[in-house]
Coordinates of C-alpha atoms in Angstrom, one line a residue:
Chain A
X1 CA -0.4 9.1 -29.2
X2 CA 2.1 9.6 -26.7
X3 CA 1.3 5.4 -25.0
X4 CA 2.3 4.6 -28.6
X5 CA 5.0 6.5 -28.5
X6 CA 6.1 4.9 -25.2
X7 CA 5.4 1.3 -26.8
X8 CA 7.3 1.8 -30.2
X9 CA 10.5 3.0 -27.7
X10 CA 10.2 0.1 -25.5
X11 CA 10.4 -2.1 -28.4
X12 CA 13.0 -0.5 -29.9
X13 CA 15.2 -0.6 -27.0
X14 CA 14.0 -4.5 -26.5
X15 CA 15.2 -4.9 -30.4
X16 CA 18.3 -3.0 -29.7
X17 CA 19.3 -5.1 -26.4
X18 CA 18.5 -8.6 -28.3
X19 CA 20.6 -7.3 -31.5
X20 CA 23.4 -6.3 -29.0
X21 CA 23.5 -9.7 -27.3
X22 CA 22.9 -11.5 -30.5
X23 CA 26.0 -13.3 -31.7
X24 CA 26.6 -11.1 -34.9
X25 CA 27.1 -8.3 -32.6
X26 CA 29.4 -10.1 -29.9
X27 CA 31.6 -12.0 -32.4
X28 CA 34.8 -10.0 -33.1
X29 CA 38.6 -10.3 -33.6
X30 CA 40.5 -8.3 -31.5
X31 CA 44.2 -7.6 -32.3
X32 CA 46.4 -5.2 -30.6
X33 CA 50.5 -4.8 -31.6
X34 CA 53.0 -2.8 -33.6
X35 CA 51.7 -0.1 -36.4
X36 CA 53.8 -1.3 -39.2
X37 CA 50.8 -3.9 -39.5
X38 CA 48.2 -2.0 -38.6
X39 CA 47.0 -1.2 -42.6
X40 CA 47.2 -5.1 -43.3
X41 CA 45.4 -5.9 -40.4
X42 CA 42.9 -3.4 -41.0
X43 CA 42.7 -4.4 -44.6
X44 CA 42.4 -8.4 -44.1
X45 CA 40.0 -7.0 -41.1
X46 CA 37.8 -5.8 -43.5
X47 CA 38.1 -8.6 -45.9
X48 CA 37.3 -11.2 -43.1
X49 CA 34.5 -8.9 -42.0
X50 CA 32.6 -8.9 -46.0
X51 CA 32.8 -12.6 -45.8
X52 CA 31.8 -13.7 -41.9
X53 CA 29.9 -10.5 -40.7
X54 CA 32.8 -10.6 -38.1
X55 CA 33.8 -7.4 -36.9
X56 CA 37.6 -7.0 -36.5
X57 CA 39.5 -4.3 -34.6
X58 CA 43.2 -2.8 -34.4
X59 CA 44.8 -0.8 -31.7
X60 CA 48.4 0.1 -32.0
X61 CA 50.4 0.0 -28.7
X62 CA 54.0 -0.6 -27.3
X63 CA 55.2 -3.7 -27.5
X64 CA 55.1 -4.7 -23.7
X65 CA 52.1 -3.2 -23.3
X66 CA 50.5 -5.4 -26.8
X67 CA 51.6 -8.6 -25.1
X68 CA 50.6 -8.0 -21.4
X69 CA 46.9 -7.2 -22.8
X70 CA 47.0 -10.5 -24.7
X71 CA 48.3 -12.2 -21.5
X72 CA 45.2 -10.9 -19.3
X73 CA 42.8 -11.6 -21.6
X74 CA 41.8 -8.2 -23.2
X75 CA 42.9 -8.9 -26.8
X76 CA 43.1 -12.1 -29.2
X77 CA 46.0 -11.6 -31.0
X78 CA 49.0 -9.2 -30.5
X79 CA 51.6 -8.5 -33.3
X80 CA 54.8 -7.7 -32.0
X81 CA 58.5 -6.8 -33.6
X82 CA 60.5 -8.7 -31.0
X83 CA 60.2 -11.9 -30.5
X84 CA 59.5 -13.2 -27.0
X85 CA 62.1 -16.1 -25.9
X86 CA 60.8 -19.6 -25.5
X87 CA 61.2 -19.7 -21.7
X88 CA 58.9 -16.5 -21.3
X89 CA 56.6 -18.0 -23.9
X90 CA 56.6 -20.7 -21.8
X91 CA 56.2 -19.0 -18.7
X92 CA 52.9 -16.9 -20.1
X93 CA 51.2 -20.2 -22.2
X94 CA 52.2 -17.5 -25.4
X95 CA 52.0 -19.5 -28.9
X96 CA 54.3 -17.0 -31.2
X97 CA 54.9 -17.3 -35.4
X98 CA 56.2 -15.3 -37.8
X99 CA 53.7 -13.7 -39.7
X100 CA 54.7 -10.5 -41.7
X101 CA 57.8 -9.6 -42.9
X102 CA 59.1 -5.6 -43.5
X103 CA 61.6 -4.9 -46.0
X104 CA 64.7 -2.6 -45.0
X105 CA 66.2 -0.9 -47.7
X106 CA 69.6 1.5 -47.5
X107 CA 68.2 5.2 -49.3
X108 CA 70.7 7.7 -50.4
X109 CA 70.1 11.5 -51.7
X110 CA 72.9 11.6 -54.3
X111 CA 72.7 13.7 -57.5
X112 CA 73.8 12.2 -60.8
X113 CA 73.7 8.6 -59.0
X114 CA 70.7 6.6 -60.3
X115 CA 68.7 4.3 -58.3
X116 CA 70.1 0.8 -56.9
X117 CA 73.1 1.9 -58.9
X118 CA 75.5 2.5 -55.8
X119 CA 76.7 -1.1 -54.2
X120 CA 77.5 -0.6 -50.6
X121 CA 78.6 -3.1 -47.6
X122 CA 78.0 -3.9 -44.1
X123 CA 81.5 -2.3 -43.7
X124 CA 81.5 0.5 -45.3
X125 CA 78.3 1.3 -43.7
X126 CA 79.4 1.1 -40.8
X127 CA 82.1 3.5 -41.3
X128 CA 79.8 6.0 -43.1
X129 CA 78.0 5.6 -39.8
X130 CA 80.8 6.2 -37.0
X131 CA 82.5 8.7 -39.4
X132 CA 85.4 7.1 -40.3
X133 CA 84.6 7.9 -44.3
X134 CA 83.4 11.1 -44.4
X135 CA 83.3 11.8 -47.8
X136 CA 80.9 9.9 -50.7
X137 CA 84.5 10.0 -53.0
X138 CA 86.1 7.9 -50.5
X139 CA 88.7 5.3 -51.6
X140 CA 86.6 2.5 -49.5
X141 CA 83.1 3.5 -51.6
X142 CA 85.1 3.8 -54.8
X143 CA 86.2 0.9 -54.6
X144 CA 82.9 -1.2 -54.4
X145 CA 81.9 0.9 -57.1
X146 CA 84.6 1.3 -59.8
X147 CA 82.1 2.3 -62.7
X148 CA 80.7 5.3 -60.8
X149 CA 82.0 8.9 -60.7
X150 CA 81.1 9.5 -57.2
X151 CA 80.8 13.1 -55.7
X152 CA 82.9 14.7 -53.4
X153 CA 80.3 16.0 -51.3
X154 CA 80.4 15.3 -47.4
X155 CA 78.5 12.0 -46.2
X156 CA 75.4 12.6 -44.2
X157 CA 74.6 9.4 -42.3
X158 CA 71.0 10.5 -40.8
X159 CA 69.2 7.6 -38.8
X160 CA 66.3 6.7 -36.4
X161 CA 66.0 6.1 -32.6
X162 CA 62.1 4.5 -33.2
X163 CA 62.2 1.3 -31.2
X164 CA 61.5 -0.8 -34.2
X165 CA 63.0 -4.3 -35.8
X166 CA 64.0 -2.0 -38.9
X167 CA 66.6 0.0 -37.2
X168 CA 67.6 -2.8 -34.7
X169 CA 68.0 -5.3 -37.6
X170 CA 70.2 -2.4 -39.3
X171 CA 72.2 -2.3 -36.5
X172 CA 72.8 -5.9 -36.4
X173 CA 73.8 -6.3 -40.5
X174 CA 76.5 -2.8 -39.5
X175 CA 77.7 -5.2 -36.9
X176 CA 78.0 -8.6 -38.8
X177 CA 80.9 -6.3 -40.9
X178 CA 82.3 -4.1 -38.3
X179 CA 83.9 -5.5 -35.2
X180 CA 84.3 -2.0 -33.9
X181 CA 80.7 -1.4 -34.3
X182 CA 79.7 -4.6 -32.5
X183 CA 81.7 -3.1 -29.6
X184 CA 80.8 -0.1 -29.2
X185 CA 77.7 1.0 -30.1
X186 CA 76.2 -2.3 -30.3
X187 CA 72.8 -3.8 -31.9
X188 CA 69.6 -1.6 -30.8
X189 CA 66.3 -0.1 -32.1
X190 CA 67.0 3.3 -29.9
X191 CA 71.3 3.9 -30.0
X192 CA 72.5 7.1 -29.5
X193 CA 74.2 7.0 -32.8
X194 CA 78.2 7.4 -33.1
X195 CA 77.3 11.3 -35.3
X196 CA 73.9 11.9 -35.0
X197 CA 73.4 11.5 -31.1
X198 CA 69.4 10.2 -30.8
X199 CA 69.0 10.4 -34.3
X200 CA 65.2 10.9 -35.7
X201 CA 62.4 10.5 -34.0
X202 CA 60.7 7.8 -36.3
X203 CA 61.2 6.5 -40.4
X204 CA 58.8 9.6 -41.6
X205 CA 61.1 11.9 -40.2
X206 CA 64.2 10.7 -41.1
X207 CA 63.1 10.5 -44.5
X208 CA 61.6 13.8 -45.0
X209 CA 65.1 14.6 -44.1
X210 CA 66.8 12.3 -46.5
X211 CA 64.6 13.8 -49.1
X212 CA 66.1 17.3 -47.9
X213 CA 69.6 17.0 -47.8
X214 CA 72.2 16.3 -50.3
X215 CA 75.0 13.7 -49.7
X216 CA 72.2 12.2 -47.2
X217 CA 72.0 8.3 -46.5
X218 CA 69.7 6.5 -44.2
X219 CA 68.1 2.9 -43.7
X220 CA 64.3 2.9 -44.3
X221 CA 61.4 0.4 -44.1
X222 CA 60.4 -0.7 -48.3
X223 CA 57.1 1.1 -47.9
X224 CA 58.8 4.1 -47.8
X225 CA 60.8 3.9 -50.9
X226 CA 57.6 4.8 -53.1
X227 CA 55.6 6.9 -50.6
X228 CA 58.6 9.9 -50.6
X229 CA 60.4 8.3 -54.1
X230 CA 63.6 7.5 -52.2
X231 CA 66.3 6.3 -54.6
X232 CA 67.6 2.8 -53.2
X233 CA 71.2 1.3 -53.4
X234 CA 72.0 -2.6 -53.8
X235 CA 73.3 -4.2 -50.8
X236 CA 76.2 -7.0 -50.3
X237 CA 74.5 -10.2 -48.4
X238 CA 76.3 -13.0 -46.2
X239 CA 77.8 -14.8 -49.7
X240 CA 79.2 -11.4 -50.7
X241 CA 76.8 -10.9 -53.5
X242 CA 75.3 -7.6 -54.3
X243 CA 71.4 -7.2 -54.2
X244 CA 69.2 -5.4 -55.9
X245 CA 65.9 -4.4 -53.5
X246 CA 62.8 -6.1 -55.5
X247 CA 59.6 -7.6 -54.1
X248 CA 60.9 -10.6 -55.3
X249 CA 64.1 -11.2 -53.8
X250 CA 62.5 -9.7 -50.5
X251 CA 59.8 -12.5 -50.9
X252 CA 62.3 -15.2 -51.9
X253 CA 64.4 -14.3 -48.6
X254 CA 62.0 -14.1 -46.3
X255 CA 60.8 -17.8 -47.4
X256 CA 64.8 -19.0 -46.9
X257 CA 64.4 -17.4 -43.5
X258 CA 61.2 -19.2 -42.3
X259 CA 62.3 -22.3 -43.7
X260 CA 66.3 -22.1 -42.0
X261 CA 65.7 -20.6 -38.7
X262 CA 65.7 -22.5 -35.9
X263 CA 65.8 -21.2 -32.5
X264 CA 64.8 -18.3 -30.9
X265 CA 67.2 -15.8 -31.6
X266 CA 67.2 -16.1 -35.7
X267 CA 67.1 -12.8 -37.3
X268 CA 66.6 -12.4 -40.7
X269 CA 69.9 -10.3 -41.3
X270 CA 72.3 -12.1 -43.7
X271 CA 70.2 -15.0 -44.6
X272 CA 72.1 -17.4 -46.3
X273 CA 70.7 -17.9 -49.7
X274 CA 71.3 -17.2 -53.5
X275 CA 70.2 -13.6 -53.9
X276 CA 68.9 -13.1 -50.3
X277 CA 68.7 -9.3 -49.2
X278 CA 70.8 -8.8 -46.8
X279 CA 68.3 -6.8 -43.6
X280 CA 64.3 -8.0 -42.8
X281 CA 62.3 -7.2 -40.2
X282 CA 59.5 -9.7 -38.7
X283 CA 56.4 -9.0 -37.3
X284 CA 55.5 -11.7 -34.8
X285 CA 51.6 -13.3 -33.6
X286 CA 51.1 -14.3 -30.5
X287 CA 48.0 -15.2 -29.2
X288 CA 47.4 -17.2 -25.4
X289 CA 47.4 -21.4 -25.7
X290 CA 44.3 -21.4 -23.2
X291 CA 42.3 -18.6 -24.8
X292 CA 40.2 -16.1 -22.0
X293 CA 37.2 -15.6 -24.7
X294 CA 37.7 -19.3 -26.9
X295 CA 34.9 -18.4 -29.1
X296 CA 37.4 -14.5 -30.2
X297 CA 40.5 -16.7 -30.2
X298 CA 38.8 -19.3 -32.7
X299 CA 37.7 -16.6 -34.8
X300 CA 41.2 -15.1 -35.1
X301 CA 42.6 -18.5 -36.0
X302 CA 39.6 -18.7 -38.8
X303 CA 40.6 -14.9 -39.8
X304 CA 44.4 -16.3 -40.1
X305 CA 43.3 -19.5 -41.6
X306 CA 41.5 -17.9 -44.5
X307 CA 43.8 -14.6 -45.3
X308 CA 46.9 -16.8 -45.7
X309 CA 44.9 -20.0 -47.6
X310 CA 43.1 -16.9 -49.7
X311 CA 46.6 -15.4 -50.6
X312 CA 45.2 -12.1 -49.4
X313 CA 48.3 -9.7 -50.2
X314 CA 49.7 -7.1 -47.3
X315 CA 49.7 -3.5 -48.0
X316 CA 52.4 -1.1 -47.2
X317 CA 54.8 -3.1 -49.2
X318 CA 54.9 -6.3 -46.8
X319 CA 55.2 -9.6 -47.3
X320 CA 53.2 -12.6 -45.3
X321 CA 53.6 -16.2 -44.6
X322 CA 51.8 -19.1 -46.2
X323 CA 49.2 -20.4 -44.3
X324 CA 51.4 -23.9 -44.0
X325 CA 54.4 -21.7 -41.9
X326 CA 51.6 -21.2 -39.1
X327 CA 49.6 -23.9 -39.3
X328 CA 50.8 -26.1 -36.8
X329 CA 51.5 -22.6 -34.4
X330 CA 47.7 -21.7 -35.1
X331 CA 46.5 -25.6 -34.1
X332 CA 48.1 -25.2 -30.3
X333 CA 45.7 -22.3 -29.4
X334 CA 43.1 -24.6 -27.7
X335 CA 39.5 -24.4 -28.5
X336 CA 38.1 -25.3 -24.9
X337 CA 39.4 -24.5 -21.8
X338 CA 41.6 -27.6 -21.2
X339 CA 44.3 -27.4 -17.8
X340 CA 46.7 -29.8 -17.9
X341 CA 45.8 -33.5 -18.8
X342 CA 42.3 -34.7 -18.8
X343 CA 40.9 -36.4 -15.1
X344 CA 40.5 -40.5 -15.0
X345 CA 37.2 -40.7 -13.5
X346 CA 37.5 -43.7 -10.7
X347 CA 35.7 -46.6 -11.3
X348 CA 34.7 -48.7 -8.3
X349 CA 34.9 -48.6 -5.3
Chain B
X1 CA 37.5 8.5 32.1
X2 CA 40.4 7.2 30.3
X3 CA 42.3 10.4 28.3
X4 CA 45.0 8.3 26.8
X5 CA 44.0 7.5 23.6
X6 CA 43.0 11.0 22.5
X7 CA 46.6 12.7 24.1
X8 CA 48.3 9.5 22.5
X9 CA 47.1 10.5 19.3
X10 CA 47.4 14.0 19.5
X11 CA 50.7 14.0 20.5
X12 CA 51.6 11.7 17.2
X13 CA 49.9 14.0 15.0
X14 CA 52.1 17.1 16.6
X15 CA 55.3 15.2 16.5
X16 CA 54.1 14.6 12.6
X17 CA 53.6 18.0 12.1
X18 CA 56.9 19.2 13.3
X19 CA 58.6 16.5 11.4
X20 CA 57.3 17.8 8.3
X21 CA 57.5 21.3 9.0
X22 CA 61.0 21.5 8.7
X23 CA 61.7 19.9 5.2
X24 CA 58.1 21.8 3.8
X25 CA 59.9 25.0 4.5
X26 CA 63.2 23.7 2.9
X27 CA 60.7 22.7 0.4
X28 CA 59.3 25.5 -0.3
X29 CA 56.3 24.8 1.3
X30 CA 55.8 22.0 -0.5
X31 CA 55.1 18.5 1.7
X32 CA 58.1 16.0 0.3
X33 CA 56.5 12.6 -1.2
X34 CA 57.9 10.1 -2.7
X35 CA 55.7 10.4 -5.6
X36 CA 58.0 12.1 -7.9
X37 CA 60.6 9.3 -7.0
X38 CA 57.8 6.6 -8.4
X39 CA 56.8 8.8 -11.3
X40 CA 60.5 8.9 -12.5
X41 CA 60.8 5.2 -12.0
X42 CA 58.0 5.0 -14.0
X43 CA 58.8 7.5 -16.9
X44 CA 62.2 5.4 -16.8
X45 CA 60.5 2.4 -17.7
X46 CA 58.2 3.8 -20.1
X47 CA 61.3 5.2 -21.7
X48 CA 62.8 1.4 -21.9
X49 CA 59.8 -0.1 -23.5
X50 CA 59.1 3.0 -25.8
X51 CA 63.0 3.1 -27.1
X52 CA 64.8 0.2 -26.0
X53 CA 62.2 -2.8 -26.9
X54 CA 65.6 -5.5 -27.3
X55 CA 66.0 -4.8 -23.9
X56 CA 63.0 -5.9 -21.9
X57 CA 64.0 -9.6 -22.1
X58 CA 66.7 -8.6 -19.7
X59 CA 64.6 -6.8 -17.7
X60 CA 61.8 -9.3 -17.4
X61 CA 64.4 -12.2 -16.2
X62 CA 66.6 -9.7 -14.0
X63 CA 63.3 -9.3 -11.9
X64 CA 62.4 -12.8 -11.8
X65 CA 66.3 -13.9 -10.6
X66 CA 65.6 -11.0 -8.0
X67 CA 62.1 -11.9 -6.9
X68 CA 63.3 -15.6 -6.9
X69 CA 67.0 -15.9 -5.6
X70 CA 67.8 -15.1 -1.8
X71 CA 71.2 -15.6 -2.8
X72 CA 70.7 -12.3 -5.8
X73 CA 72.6 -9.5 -4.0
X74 CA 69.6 -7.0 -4.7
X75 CA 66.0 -7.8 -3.8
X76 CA 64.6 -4.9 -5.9
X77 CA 65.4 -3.4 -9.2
X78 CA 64.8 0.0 -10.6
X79 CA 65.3 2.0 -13.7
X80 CA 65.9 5.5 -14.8
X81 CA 65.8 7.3 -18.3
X82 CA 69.4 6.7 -19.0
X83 CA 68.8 2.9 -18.9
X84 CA 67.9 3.0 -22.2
X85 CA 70.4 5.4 -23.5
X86 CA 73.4 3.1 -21.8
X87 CA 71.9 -0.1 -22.3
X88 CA 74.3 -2.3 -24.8
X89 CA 73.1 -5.6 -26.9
X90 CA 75.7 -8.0 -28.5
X91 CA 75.4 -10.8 -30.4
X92 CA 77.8 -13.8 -31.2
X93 CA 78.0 -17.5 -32.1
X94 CA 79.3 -19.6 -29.6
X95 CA 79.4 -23.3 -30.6
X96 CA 76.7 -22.9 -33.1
X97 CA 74.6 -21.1 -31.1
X98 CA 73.5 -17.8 -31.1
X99 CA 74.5 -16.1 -27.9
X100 CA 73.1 -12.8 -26.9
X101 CA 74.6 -10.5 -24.5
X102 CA 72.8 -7.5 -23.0
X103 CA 74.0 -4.7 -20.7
X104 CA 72.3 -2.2 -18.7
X105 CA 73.1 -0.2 -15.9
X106 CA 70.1 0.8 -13.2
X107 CA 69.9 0.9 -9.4
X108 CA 69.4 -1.8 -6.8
X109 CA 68.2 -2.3 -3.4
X110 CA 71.1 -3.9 -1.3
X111 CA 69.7 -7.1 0.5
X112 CA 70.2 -6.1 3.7
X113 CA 68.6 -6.2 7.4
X114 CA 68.2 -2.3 7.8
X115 CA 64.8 0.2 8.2
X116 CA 66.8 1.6 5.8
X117 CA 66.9 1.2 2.1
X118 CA 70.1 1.7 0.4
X119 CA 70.0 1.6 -3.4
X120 CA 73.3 0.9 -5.2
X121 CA 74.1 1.7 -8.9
X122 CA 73.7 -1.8 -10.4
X123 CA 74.9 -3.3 -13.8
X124 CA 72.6 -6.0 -14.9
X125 CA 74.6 -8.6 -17.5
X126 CA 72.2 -11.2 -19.1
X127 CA 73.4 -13.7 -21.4
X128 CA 70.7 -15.4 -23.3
X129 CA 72.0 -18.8 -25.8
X130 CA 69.2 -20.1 -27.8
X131 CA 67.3 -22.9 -26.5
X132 CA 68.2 -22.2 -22.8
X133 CA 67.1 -20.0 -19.9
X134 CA 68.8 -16.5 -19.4
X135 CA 71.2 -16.2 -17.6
X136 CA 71.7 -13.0 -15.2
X137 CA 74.2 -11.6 -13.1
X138 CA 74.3 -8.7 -10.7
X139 CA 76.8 -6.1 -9.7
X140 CA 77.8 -3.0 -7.9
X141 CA 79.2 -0.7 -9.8
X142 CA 81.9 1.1 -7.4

């Protein structure tokens, strides 16, 4: 009884060590990066994982920290907000691409003021946002908005200090209308804000309080428009038309964007385009050009390959790439482990 | 038999002992290290990658025009919470190009034959034009 006992465990741990070194088990796509991806990656993860038997795995993390573990060789893919510059990518044999985009949206708690009724500009953003209108009756809103009776309750500009391409990319459409704001507080994702010194601590928070407070306005990521009903205003872009926020014009902008930028330093803040919106945020890829695991790295490109061929929507309100804006990104990651060019082997003496 | 050795070492580990006791009773009977000095250098770049992402660009090439310029007026580079908090980003086109300018004030070690180190308040001004390599510059603010 108890030799069987002894045999049937031996086996079991024999089966369990050949399952474990079995392919199946080894083959997986690790990505690391930013968590405003992290539901779409889970979700084509799991998509990828019903169709291959390839396991895929998220871990959120800091931005440095996301692309120093691709760069050693611990992750496949890293999603990051800010784009590296080419020389660095240069420096750490980085391929980088656009891959998602995130939708910012300007969110105001006004009562009586229906949704994307309200038109509002860079500069008169700006001056909500150092305090130079103080007041939602102002002559400068009222004039961008001569149909609407507008109250004459204070203005409460409440925004976040998160570290994120949102509330950077806000910062750099206040700017693009307000000379004073370029310089003085400047473009960032963590200002100490002209009124509201740090500001919030992340988007939840700031719009739990925008929920909260009357005469409120703040800058938002799209997602969070539906998840705490947030009532949205339309937006003036770079040919001084007003926007209404839709999936579509989002879509149709970030397409523009992919197609115009050249360069390292595009941002997608004032695109120019018929009926672009105005603020985007972009999640980056980057993944190494000389892989540390090939066989992970191929599989990510496969994942990549076949989400954005598939059509495979993003949650959380995103929007991707086609497959043919990566394509040729995705082809430099090197499927053997190639240094430089290839050796002449010497013939003859 | 040859004592020197053993009274050599003895008398380094007394003259130790009476070099520390003075600032471990100012201390409160704490030993002084420099490990709080490394954690906060560490917290303060924590605090730059956690708030101030924008900026790290800046940060990656000061260190490499430090690490690989004799002629840089610093050879090391430090940060402290209030990097981030001071740190200023600008963006303009110049001839087409888009040309970022980033700010931040931190401390640096003066390049300078001494046993000891003297760290300045530094302001760090990259300019980065698309296409090209960053470019840095180093100063002491007075």
């Amino acid at each position: 009884m108890v030799r069987r006992s002894v045999q049937n465990l031996i086996l079991g741990c024999c089966g369990l060590i050949l399952w474990l070194g079995s392919e199946a088990a080894l083959a997986n796509v690790e990505v690391i990066g930013t968590p405003v991806a992290s539901a779409t990656i889970r979700q084509w993860g799991n998509r990828f994982t019903s169709d291959t038997k390839i396991a895929v795995s998220y871990v959120e993390a800091l931005e440095e920290v996301a692309t120093s573990e691709l760069f050693v060789g611990v992750y496949d893919l890293a999603l990051v907000e800010h784009p590296l510059t080419a020389d660095r990518l240069r420096a750490r044999g980085l391929v980088q691409f656009p891959l998602l985009c995130v939708p910012v949206v300007v969110v105001v708690n006004l009562p009586g003021i229906p949704a994307n009724a309200l038109r509002l500009n860079a500069r008169v953003l700006a001056a909500m946002y150092t305090g130079e209108i103080l007041s939602w009756n102002d002559p400068g809103i009222a004039e961008l908005n001569p149909s609407l009776s507008l109250p004459a309750i204070p203005v409460v500009p409440i925004a976040q200090s998160d570290g994120s391409a949102v509330t950077l990319n806000f910062t750099r459409y206040l700017a693009s209308g307000s000379d004073s704001w370029r310089q003085k507080p400047g473009l960032g994702s963590g200002l100490i804000w002209p009124l509201g010194g740090k500001g919030e601590k992340d988007a939840e928070t700031a719009a739990k309080r925008l929920m909260a407070q009357e005469g409120s306005l703040g800058f938002q990521p799209w997602v969070n428009k539906t998840r705490f009903d947030l009532s949205t205003v339309r937006l003036q872009n770079g040919r001084g038309e007003f926007i209404t926020p839709t999936s579509g014009h989002f879509a149709g902008t970030f397409k523009t964007f992919l197609a115009k930028s050249n360069g390292d330093f595009s941002a997608p803040v004032n695109v120019d385009g018929a009926d672009a919106w105005p603020i985007l945020a972009v999640v980056y890829g980057q993944m190494k050009q000389i892989p540390e695991d090939v066989p992970d790295a191929q599989e990510t490109v496969q994942m990549l390959t076949q989400i954005l061929q598939a059509h495979v929507p993003p949650t959380d309100g995103l929007v991707s790439v086609g497959y043919e804006d990566v394509a040729q990104a995705l082809s430099q990651v090197q499927s053997e482990k190639r240094f430089g060019p290839p050796q002449r082997k010497k013939v003859g003496p | 038999m040859n004592r020197f050795p053993y009274v050599a070492s003895l008398g380094i580990f007394l003259s130790t002992l009476l070099s520390i006791y003075p600032q471990a009773s100012v201390a409160g009977g704490r030993v002084p290290t420099t490990y709080n000095q490394r954690y906060q250098a560490l917290f303060a770049e924590q605090e730059l990658f956690r708030k101030r992402p924008e900026l790290l660009g800046c940060v990656d090439a000061s260190r490499d025009y430090v690490q690989g310029s004799n002629a840089a007026i610093f050879n090391k580079l430090r940060f402290q919470p209030s990097s981030a908090q001071m740190g200023f980003v600008a963006e303009d086109l110049v001839g087409g190009k888009v040309t970022r300018t980033v700010r931040i004030q931190a401390e640096g070690r003066v390049r300078a034959y001494s046993f000891l180190e003297n760290w300045e308040t530094a302001e760090i001004n990259c300019t980065f034009v698309s296409g090209e390599s960053a470019r840095v510059h180093l100063s002491v603010i007075e």
